[in-house]
């Protein structure tokens, strides 16, 4: 059957949507649109992962029930998908899946039952009851092995998670286990016989070596007394299913596995297997655990698991709130068109590898590739058709008796030259697109933009227009440009639906490029004599300096979601997703200090060594990463705020006994030291 199923991960309902989430949704949406355009009945899933200890904890901190917490985050996700044109109303996803849906509970329970009756390829029970003891990271929702945690500095302290830098919990309890260790050979055989199962290649190799390294059985339940927010284990409600077992299963319950509700609306047999888009950080769950569960249950494996890289800041650093180098969705939405964002995401990240995302880079690309590139080609072509051809599409053919005349101008009289070029580019474009090499596909499309632009510039239509005898030659040049624009609109529709539609309309065409299969495009199908629409710039130029100053000076305040929000308060409006008690704040000892000395440290270009008077017997020695932004001499005498009870730590062999408080803004996380406008004694406490 001509169907296709594509999924994004379902996102944890403990924090608000960010660029990483937006990115995978854009990729999924683009793939779904491209498939639909080619007449393939497509199903596109995104959604939220709403169970587990993390959500339970986030809810507790925020004073909400876990369900309220999920509803709250989901309202933001829905707002985001609507604003970025990714929801059903805009032709995007088919389902926003939520693991709290009753039909999902039914389906997951069915999968569990099936697996618990199954034997592994080595003849053992696929699920068994045992005891698990280990270090568990609540934020990752997984147990950590020795190479996955940081050993504690002081004996007796718990180790910390390498990803989250938070202490791990020692967990020992009765648990159901999935006998993953019996699936190594079966998995290797899949990975080896289906080279496209995990993509890109280098990720597949990582998975193969992980499996070859030996698989440990997987604890797939927690006692309800430890984790209550989740799907109960069938016939043993004292256990809650492991959140990843529950979450991964969403991909099949959404389309009807184990429940009639979705089976009737969508149809498991119709759409399964899926192509799963995932970030590289969650590849193991999708490429090892998930296929093993499916093998155990006797369900067909996914079509493919495709891992993308991470977005880093323009300097290649991980994005984090602390560094102040995150990309805010509200800022994106306010200053950039959806199509520019989609184009940037797909052009800038070589699919699979990490990419760098900065507002300046986005403006540069929007200006060079969109405003001066495709946008300019479109407006110059259409403006000339309006001016020289009475707003009607000219003929693409030169009559016999004008051939010689045309040749004299240097215009290629053989229309197959440009047609051949664009057909070849289209074939390459489609091939790259099918390989999910979006960046290369777009590069290919831009080779068409450059080629057609050059054709116009070389032909100088403005000169041809002065000569009545060259009317047909002029018409041919403009016809070729307009026909190329039609092809580009069709090719680029999945990436930039809005702009493609707008150019399509301006060309005077009916319907939408969404309905045209790019592989079926025929050169010359653009009808001569058709009236073009109103010519308007599709990608206005962006004033970089102005926009950057607006971005860096404005505080980031996400707007209130229009969907119902449970218990939203003022604090929520600045992006706070959980609350602390006053006692939590009281744990931080903030004091007024005065800088006694400040100097640079040889070979450490970011650090300043400072002595601070906190009204104590001895001044404190402190290291601060502000050397690139402050002249040391100018700091002397200045009143600052110090976190006085921060555990001392050594940097470059020097002990730092506290931390200077500073705001951090802009893409590079520029620090601005907090200070006082009134006189205040050293050592005074901030409350
Ligand atoms: N709930 C799980 C997925 C369960 S799927 C059955 C989860 N959720 S998540 O919200 O933490 O992250 C989901 C995705 O966002 C991951 O694929 C992750 O790679 C992606 N991203 C998070 N930060 C990212 C970037 N900076 N850049 C690109 N994608 C990133 O994991």
mmCIF file of N, CA, C and O in Angstrom, residues 17-93:
data_model
loop_
_atom_site.group_PDB
_atom_site.id
_atom_site.type_symbol
_atom_site.label_atom_id
_atom_site.label_comp_id
_atom_site.label_asym_id
_atom_site.label_seq_id
_atom_site.Cartn_x
_atom_site.Cartn_y
_atom_site.Cartn_z
ATOM 1 N N UNK A 17 8.599 23.761 25.491
ATOM 2 C CA UNK A 17 9.224 23.467 24.195
ATOM 3 C C UNK A 17 10.417 24.374 23.901
ATOM 4 O O UNK A 17 10.414 25.548 24.265
ATOM 5 N N UNK A 18 11.436 23.808 23.249
ATOM 6 C CA UNK A 18 12.592 24.609 22.860
ATOM 7 C C UNK A 18 13.006 24.263 21.431
ATOM 8 O O UNK A 18 12.369 23.441 20.767
ATOM 9 N N UNK A 19 14.119 24.855 21.009
ATOM 10 C CA UNK A 19 14.562 24.696 19.623
ATOM 11 C C UNK A 19 14.747 23.232 19.210
ATOM 12 O O UNK A 19 14.409 22.843 18.091
ATOM 13 N N UNK A 20 15.312 22.397 20.120
ATOM 14 C CA UNK A 20 15.524 20.985 19.795
ATOM 15 C C UNK A 20 14.224 20.306 19.405
ATOM 16 O O UNK A 20 14.165 19.533 18.453
ATOM 17 N N UNK A 21 13.154 20.623 20.159
ATOM 18 C CA UNK A 21 11.852 20.032 19.849
ATOM 19 C C UNK A 21 11.341 20.558 18.508
ATOM 20 O O UNK A 21 10.882 19.806 17.661
ATOM 21 N N UNK A 22 11.445 21.880 18.358
ATOM 22 C CA UNK A 22 10.959 22.507 17.122
ATOM 23 C C UNK A 22 11.655 21.886 15.912
ATOM 24 O O UNK A 22 11.036 21.584 14.897
ATOM 25 N N UNK A 23 12.962 21.677 16.055
ATOM 26 C CA UNK A 23 13.752 21.175 14.930
ATOM 27 C C UNK A 23 13.227 19.827 14.417
ATOM 28 O O UNK A 23 12.954 19.662 13.233
ATOM 29 N N UNK A 24 13.103 18.847 15.318
ATOM 30 C CA UNK A 24 12.673 17.520 14.841
ATOM 31 C C UNK A 24 11.268 17.600 14.249
ATOM 32 O O UNK A 24 10.939 16.897 13.299
ATOM 33 N N UNK A 25 10.443 18.475 14.816
ATOM 34 C CA UNK A 25 9.098 18.621 14.256
ATOM 35 C C UNK A 25 9.173 19.191 12.838
ATOM 36 O O UNK A 25 8.430 18.777 11.955
ATOM 37 N N UNK A 26 10.064 20.152 12.623
ATOM 38 C CA UNK A 26 10.211 20.734 11.283
ATOM 39 C C UNK A 26 10.658 19.647 10.298
ATOM 40 O O UNK A 26 10.139 19.538 9.187
ATOM 41 N N UNK A 27 11.619 18.821 10.730
ATOM 42 C CA UNK A 27 12.101 17.760 9.831
ATOM 43 C C UNK A 27 10.957 16.791 9.516
ATOM 44 O O UNK A 27 10.719 16.444 8.357
ATOM 45 N N UNK A 28 10.226 16.377 10.559
ATOM 46 C CA UNK A 28 9.113 15.442 10.354
ATOM 47 C C UNK A 28 8.061 16.038 9.430
ATOM 48 O O UNK A 28 7.562 15.383 8.511
ATOM 49 N N UNK A 29 7.754 17.294 9.675
ATOM 50 C CA UNK A 29 6.745 17.990 8.886
ATOM 51 C C UNK A 29 7.177 18.080 7.417
ATOM 52 O O UNK A 29 6.377 17.889 6.504
ATOM 53 N N UNK A 30 8.458 18.370 7.209
ATOM 54 C CA UNK A 30 8.973 18.489 5.839
ATOM 55 C C UNK A 30 8.870 17.149 5.113
ATOM 56 O O UNK A 30 8.442 17.081 3.953
ATOM 57 N N UNK A 31 9.255 16.072 5.814
ATOM 58 C CA UNK A 31 9.194 14.747 5.195
ATOM 59 C C UNK A 31 7.735 14.405 4.870
ATOM 60 O O UNK A 31 7.418 13.927 3.778
ATOM 61 N N UNK A 32 6.842 14.677 5.825
ATOM 62 C CA UNK A 32 5.436 14.344 5.614
ATOM 63 C C UNK A 32 4.873 15.116 4.415
ATOM 64 O O UNK A 32 4.176 14.558 3.562
ATOM 65 N N UNK A 33 5.211 16.404 4.332
ATOM 66 C CA UNK A 33 4.695 17.201 3.197
ATOM 67 C C UNK A 33 5.234 16.676 1.872
ATOM 68 O O UNK A 33 4.515 16.635 0.865
ATOM 69 N N UNK A 34 6.520 16.294 1.865
ATOM 70 C CA UNK A 34 7.114 15.794 0.618
ATOM 71 C C UNK A 34 6.426 14.499 0.187
ATOM 72 O O UNK A 34 6.172 14.287 -0.998
ATOM 73 N N UNK A 35 6.131 13.642 1.148
ATOM 74 C CA UNK A 35 5.460 12.376 0.810
ATOM 75 C C UNK A 35 4.054 12.643 0.286
ATOM 76 O O UNK A 35 3.640 12.072 -0.714
ATOM 77 N N UNK A 36 3.332 13.504 0.989
ATOM 78 C CA UNK A 36 1.951 13.797 0.569
ATOM 79 C C UNK A 36 1.939 14.389 -0.835
ATOM 80 O O UNK A 36 1.079 14.077 -1.647
ATOM 81 N N UNK A 37 2.925 15.255 -1.086
ATOM 82 C CA UNK A 37 3.010 15.904 -2.388
ATOM 83 C C UNK A 37 3.156 14.860 -3.494
ATOM 84 O O UNK A 37 2.721 15.059 -4.610
ATOM 85 N N UNK A 38 3.774 13.736 -3.132
ATOM 86 C CA UNK A 38 3.966 12.690 -4.140
ATOM 87 C C UNK A 38 2.839 11.659 -4.118
ATOM 88 O O UNK A 38 2.975 10.554 -4.618
ATOM 89 N N UNK A 39 1.758 12.030 -3.466
ATOM 90 C CA UNK A 39 0.570 11.176 -3.509
ATOM 91 C C UNK A 39 0.613 10.005 -2.547
ATOM 92 O O UNK A 39 -0.180 9.076 -2.665
ATOM 93 N N UNK A 40 1.532 10.030 -1.573
ATOM 94 C CA UNK A 40 1.619 8.933 -0.615
ATOM 95 C C UNK A 40 0.751 9.280 0.592
ATOM 96 O O UNK A 40 0.878 10.383 1.145
ATOM 97 N N UNK A 41 -0.115 8.377 0.998
ATOM 98 C CA UNK A 41 -0.953 8.646 2.169
ATOM 99 C C UNK A 41 -0.052 8.588 3.399
ATOM 100 O O UNK A 41 0.526 7.544 3.715
ATOM 101 N N UNK A 42 0.081 9.731 4.065
ATOM 102 C CA UNK A 42 1.115 9.852 5.094
ATOM 103 C C UNK A 42 0.518 10.135 6.458
ATOM 104 O O UNK A 42 -0.448 10.888 6.577
ATOM 105 N N UNK A 43 1.139 9.563 7.475
ATOM 106 C CA UNK A 43 0.719 9.820 8.842
ATOM 107 C C UNK A 43 1.923 10.362 9.603
ATOM 108 O O UNK A 43 3.004 9.776 9.575
ATOM 109 N N UNK A 44 1.720 11.506 10.249
ATOM 110 C CA UNK A 44 2.838 12.164 10.949
ATOM 111 C C UNK A 44 2.469 12.328 12.417
ATOM 112 O O UNK A 44 1.461 12.941 12.741
ATOM 113 N N UNK A 45 3.315 11.759 13.275
ATOM 114 C CA UNK A 45 3.049 11.792 14.726
ATOM 115 C C UNK A 45 4.088 12.627 15.470
ATOM 116 O O UNK A 45 5.285 12.548 15.197
ATOM 117 N N UNK A 46 3.585 13.440 16.384
ATOM 118 C CA UNK A 46 4.449 14.056 17.383
ATOM 119 C C UNK A 46 3.646 14.032 18.676
ATOM 120 O O UNK A 46 2.494 13.602 18.682
ATOM 121 N N UNK A 47 4.225 14.470 19.785
ATOM 122 C CA UNK A 47 3.440 14.445 21.018
ATOM 123 C C UNK A 47 4.290 14.566 22.267
ATOM 124 O O UNK A 47 5.438 15.025 22.209
ATOM 125 N N UNK A 48 3.703 14.150 23.378
ATOM 126 C CA UNK A 48 4.398 14.295 24.663
ATOM 127 C C UNK A 48 4.428 12.993 25.451
ATOM 128 O O UNK A 48 3.509 12.188 25.396
ATOM 129 N N UNK A 49 5.518 12.868 26.197
ATOM 130 C CA UNK A 49 5.828 11.708 27.025
ATOM 131 C C UNK A 49 5.533 12.172 28.452
ATOM 132 O O UNK A 49 6.249 13.011 28.986
ATOM 133 N N UNK A 50 4.454 11.675 29.040
ATOM 134 C CA UNK A 50 3.928 12.361 30.221
ATOM 135 C C UNK A 50 4.065 11.604 31.537
ATOM 136 O O UNK A 50 3.572 12.062 32.560
ATOM 137 N N UNK A 51 4.687 10.424 31.504
ATOM 138 C CA UNK A 51 4.793 9.676 32.751
ATOM 139 C C UNK A 51 6.192 9.740 33.344
ATOM 140 O O UNK A 51 7.117 10.240 32.724
ATOM 141 N N UNK A 52 6.297 9.148 34.550
ATOM 142 C CA UNK A 52 7.621 8.962 35.147
ATOM 143 C C UNK A 52 7.913 9.915 36.282
ATOM 144 O O UNK A 52 7.211 10.902 36.512
ATOM 145 N N UNK A 53 9.022 9.606 36.933
ATOM 146 C CA UNK A 53 9.406 10.323 38.144
ATOM 147 C C UNK A 53 9.700 11.801 37.879
ATOM 148 O O UNK A 53 9.410 12.667 38.687
ATOM 149 N N UNK A 54 10.252 12.074 36.689
ATOM 150 C CA UNK A 54 10.601 13.468 36.372
ATOM 151 C C UNK A 54 9.389 14.370 36.363
ATOM 152 O O UNK A 54 9.422 15.499 36.852
ATOM 153 N N UNK A 55 8.344 13.868 35.724
ATOM 154 C CA UNK A 55 7.130 14.672 35.609
ATOM 155 C C UNK A 55 6.463 14.760 36.981
ATOM 156 O O UNK A 55 5.992 15.822 37.394
ATOM 157 N N UNK A 56 6.528 13.641 37.701
ATOM 158 C CA UNK A 56 5.986 13.629 39.059
ATOM 159 C C UNK A 56 6.686 14.705 39.909
ATOM 160 O O UNK A 56 6.041 15.481 40.597
ATOM 161 N N UNK A 57 8.016 14.749 39.781
ATOM 162 C CA UNK A 57 8.777 15.728 40.580
ATOM 163 C C UNK A 57 8.512 17.154 40.124
ATOM 164 O O UNK A 57 8.345 18.055 40.935
ATOM 165 N N UNK A 58 8.490 17.352 38.807
ATOM 166 C CA UNK A 58 8.236 18.708 38.289
ATOM 167 C C UNK A 58 6.870 19.188 38.761
ATOM 168 O O UNK A 58 6.702 20.348 39.155
ATOM 169 N N UNK A 59 5.903 18.272 38.755
ATOM 170 C CA UNK A 59 4.550 18.633 39.170
ATOM 171 C C UNK A 59 4.542 19.006 40.651
ATOM 172 O O UNK A 59 3.967 20.032 41.044
ATOM 173 N N UNK A 60 5.221 18.200 41.431
ATOM 174 C CA UNK A 60 5.264 18.430 42.875
ATOM 175 C C UNK A 60 5.844 19.809 43.183
ATOM 176 O O UNK A 60 5.286 20.575 43.949
ATOM 177 N N UNK A 61 6.955 20.118 42.510
ATOM 178 C CA UNK A 61 7.609 21.408 42.735
ATOM 179 C C UNK A 61 6.696 22.556 42.350
ATOM 180 O O UNK A 61 6.723 23.623 42.954
ATOM 181 N N UNK A 62 5.916 22.356 41.287
ATOM 182 C CA UNK A 62 5.069 23.441 40.791
ATOM 183 C C UNK A 62 3.723 23.481 41.503
ATOM 184 O O UNK A 62 2.886 24.326 41.186
ATOM 185 N N UNK A 63 3.515 22.563 42.432
ATOM 186 C CA UNK A 63 2.252 22.539 43.150
ATOM 187 C C UNK A 63 1.097 22.093 42.278
ATOM 188 O O UNK A 63 -0.024 22.582 42.419
ATOM 189 N N UNK A 64 1.377 21.212 41.350
ATOM 190 C CA UNK A 64 0.320 20.714 40.473
ATOM 191 C C UNK A 64 0.238 19.198 40.602
ATOM 192 O O UNK A 64 1.167 18.560 41.083
ATOM 193 N N UNK A 65 -0.847 18.628 40.120
ATOM 194 C CA UNK A 65 -0.883 17.170 39.991
ATOM 195 C C UNK A 65 -0.108 16.845 38.715
ATOM 196 O O UNK A 65 0.041 17.714 37.839
ATOM 197 N N UNK A 66 0.384 15.599 38.571
ATOM 198 C CA UNK A 66 1.107 15.261 37.337
ATOM 199 C C UNK A 66 0.263 15.511 36.085
ATOM 200 O O UNK A 66 0.774 15.979 35.071
ATOM 201 N N UNK A 67 -1.029 15.241 36.181
ATOM 202 C CA UNK A 67 -1.879 15.467 35.006
ATOM 203 C C UNK A 67 -1.953 16.965 34.683
ATOM 204 O O UNK A 67 -1.869 17.378 33.523
ATOM 205 N N UNK A 68 -2.080 17.773 35.738
ATOM 206 C CA UNK A 68 -2.117 19.227 35.509
ATOM 207 C C UNK A 68 -0.797 19.702 34.899
ATOM 208 O O UNK A 68 -0.777 20.547 34.006
ATOM 209 N N UNK A 69 0.299 19.144 35.407
ATOM 210 C CA UNK A 69 1.614 19.514 34.887
ATOM 211 C C UNK A 69 1.693 19.195 33.387
ATOM 212 O O UNK A 69 2.138 20.003 32.582
ATOM 213 N N UNK A 70 1.227 18.003 33.025
ATOM 214 C CA UNK A 70 1.260 17.594 31.615
ATOM 215 C C UNK A 70 0.366 18.501 30.781
ATOM 216 O O UNK A 70 0.773 18.969 29.712
ATOM 217 N N UNK A 71 -0.831 18.764 31.274
ATOM 218 C CA UNK A 71 -1.755 19.617 30.515
ATOM 219 C C UNK A 71 -1.146 20.998 30.298
ATOM 220 O O UNK A 71 -1.273 21.600 29.236
ATOM 221 N N UNK A 72 -0.475 21.464 31.345
ATOM 222 C CA UNK A 72 0.144 22.785 31.295
ATOM 223 C C UNK A 72 1.216 22.838 30.205
ATOM 224 O O UNK A 72 1.210 23.723 29.344
ATOM 225 N N UNK A 73 2.116 21.846 30.202
ATOM 226 C CA UNK A 73 3.191 21.831 29.206
ATOM 227 C C UNK A 73 2.610 21.596 27.808
ATOM 228 O O UNK A 73 3.022 22.231 26.834
ATOM 229 N N UNK A 74 1.634 20.711 27.734
ATOM 230 C CA UNK A 74 1.032 20.421 26.427
ATOM 231 C C UNK A 74 0.395 21.683 25.833
ATOM 232 O O UNK A 74 0.470 21.923 24.626
ATOM 233 N N UNK A 75 -0.183 22.525 26.692
ATOM 234 C CA UNK A 75 -0.798 23.746 26.156
ATOM 235 C C UNK A 75 0.264 24.614 25.480
ATOM 236 O O UNK A 75 0.002 25.255 24.467
ATOM 237 N N UNK A 76 1.485 24.618 26.021
ATOM 238 C CA UNK A 76 2.577 25.368 25.393
ATOM 239 C C UNK A 76 3.011 24.710 24.083
ATOM 240 O O UNK A 76 3.304 25.376 23.096
ATOM 241 N N UNK A 77 3.095 23.385 24.103
ATOM 242 C CA UNK A 77 3.476 22.678 22.883
ATOM 243 C C UNK A 77 2.469 22.938 21.763
ATOM 244 O O UNK A 77 2.842 23.169 20.623
ATOM 245 N N UNK A 78 1.189 22.916 22.137
ATOM 246 C CA UNK A 78 0.166 23.116 21.107
ATOM 247 C C UNK A 78 0.235 24.537 20.562
ATOM 248 O O UNK A 78 0.061 24.776 19.376
ATOM 249 N N UNK A 79 0.489 25.464 21.474
ATOM 250 C CA UNK A 79 0.605 26.859 21.047
ATOM 251 C C UNK A 79 1.783 26.977 20.073
ATOM 252 O O UNK A 79 1.685 27.607 19.029
ATOM 253 N N UNK A 80 2.879 26.330 20.441
ATOM 254 C CA UNK A 80 4.068 26.386 19.598
ATOM 255 C C UNK A 80 3.817 25.764 18.224
ATOM 256 O O UNK A 80 4.140 26.347 17.198
ATOM 257 N N UNK A 81 3.178 24.603 18.199
ATOM 258 C CA UNK A 81 2.963 23.949 16.900
ATOM 259 C C UNK A 81 2.022 24.778 16.028
ATOM 260 O O UNK A 81 2.175 24.818 14.810
ATOM 261 N N UNK A 82 1.084 25.467 16.661
ATOM 262 C CA UNK A 82 0.180 26.287 15.873
ATOM 263 C C UNK A 82 0.930 27.513 15.334
ATOM 264 O O UNK A 82 0.836 27.847 14.151
ATOM 265 N N UNK A 83 1.697 28.168 16.201
ATOM 266 C CA UNK A 83 2.421 29.373 15.761
ATOM 267 C C UNK A 83 3.441 29.081 14.671
ATOM 268 O O UNK A 83 3.732 29.926 13.831
ATOM 269 N N UNK A 84 4.031 27.888 14.709
ATOM 270 C CA UNK A 84 5.037 27.558 13.703
ATOM 271 C C UNK A 84 4.452 26.747 12.541
ATOM 272 O O UNK A 84 5.188 26.153 11.758
ATOM 273 N N UNK A 85 3.135 26.706 12.468
ATOM 274 C CA UNK A 85 2.481 26.059 11.316
ATOM 275 C C UNK A 85 2.703 24.558 11.228
ATOM 276 O O UNK A 85 2.778 24.001 10.133
ATOM 277 N N UNK A 86 2.807 23.899 12.380
ATOM 278 C CA UNK A 86 3.119 22.465 12.356
ATOM 279 C C UNK A 86 1.936 21.594 12.767
ATOM 280 O O UNK A 86 2.043 20.375 12.803
ATOM 281 N N UNK A 87 0.830 22.228 13.133
ATOM 282 C CA UNK A 87 -0.297 21.428 13.619
ATOM 283 C C UNK A 87 -1.206 21.007 12.457
ATOM 284 O O UNK A 87 -0.981 21.393 11.302
ATOM 285 N N UNK A 88 -2.221 20.241 12.794
ATOM 286 C CA UNK A 88 -3.102 19.690 11.765
ATOM 287 C C UNK A 88 -3.752 20.805 10.940
ATOM 288 O O UNK A 88 -3.847 20.704 9.717
ATOM 289 N N UNK A 89 -4.163 21.878 11.620
ATOM 290 C CA UNK A 89 -4.841 22.971 10.916
ATOM 291 C C UNK A 89 -3.958 23.567 9.822
ATOM 292 O O UNK A 89 -4.454 24.120 8.840
ATOM 293 N N UNK A 90 -2.625 23.484 9.992
ATOM 294 C CA UNK A 90 -1.717 24.049 8.990
ATOM 295 C C UNK A 90 -1.155 22.972 8.057
ATOM 296 O O UNK A 90 -0.136 23.191 7.394
ATOM 297 N N UNK A 91 -1.759 21.804 8.072
ATOM 298 C CA UNK A 91 -1.268 20.741 7.177
ATOM 299 C C UNK A 91 -0.068 19.998 7.746
ATOM 300 O O UNK A 91 0.687 19.374 7.003
ATOM 301 N N UNK A 92 0.120 20.069 9.066
ATOM 302 C CA UNK A 92 1.274 19.410 9.703
ATOM 303 C C UNK A 92 0.946 18.044 10.261
ATOM 304 O O UNK A 92 0.523 17.152 9.520
ATOM 305 N N UNK A 93 1.113 17.887 11.593
ATOM 306 C CA UNK A 93 0.959 16.537 12.167
ATOM 307 C C UNK A 93 -0.477 16.014 12.077
ATOM 308 O O UNK A 93 -1.436 16.791 11.989
#
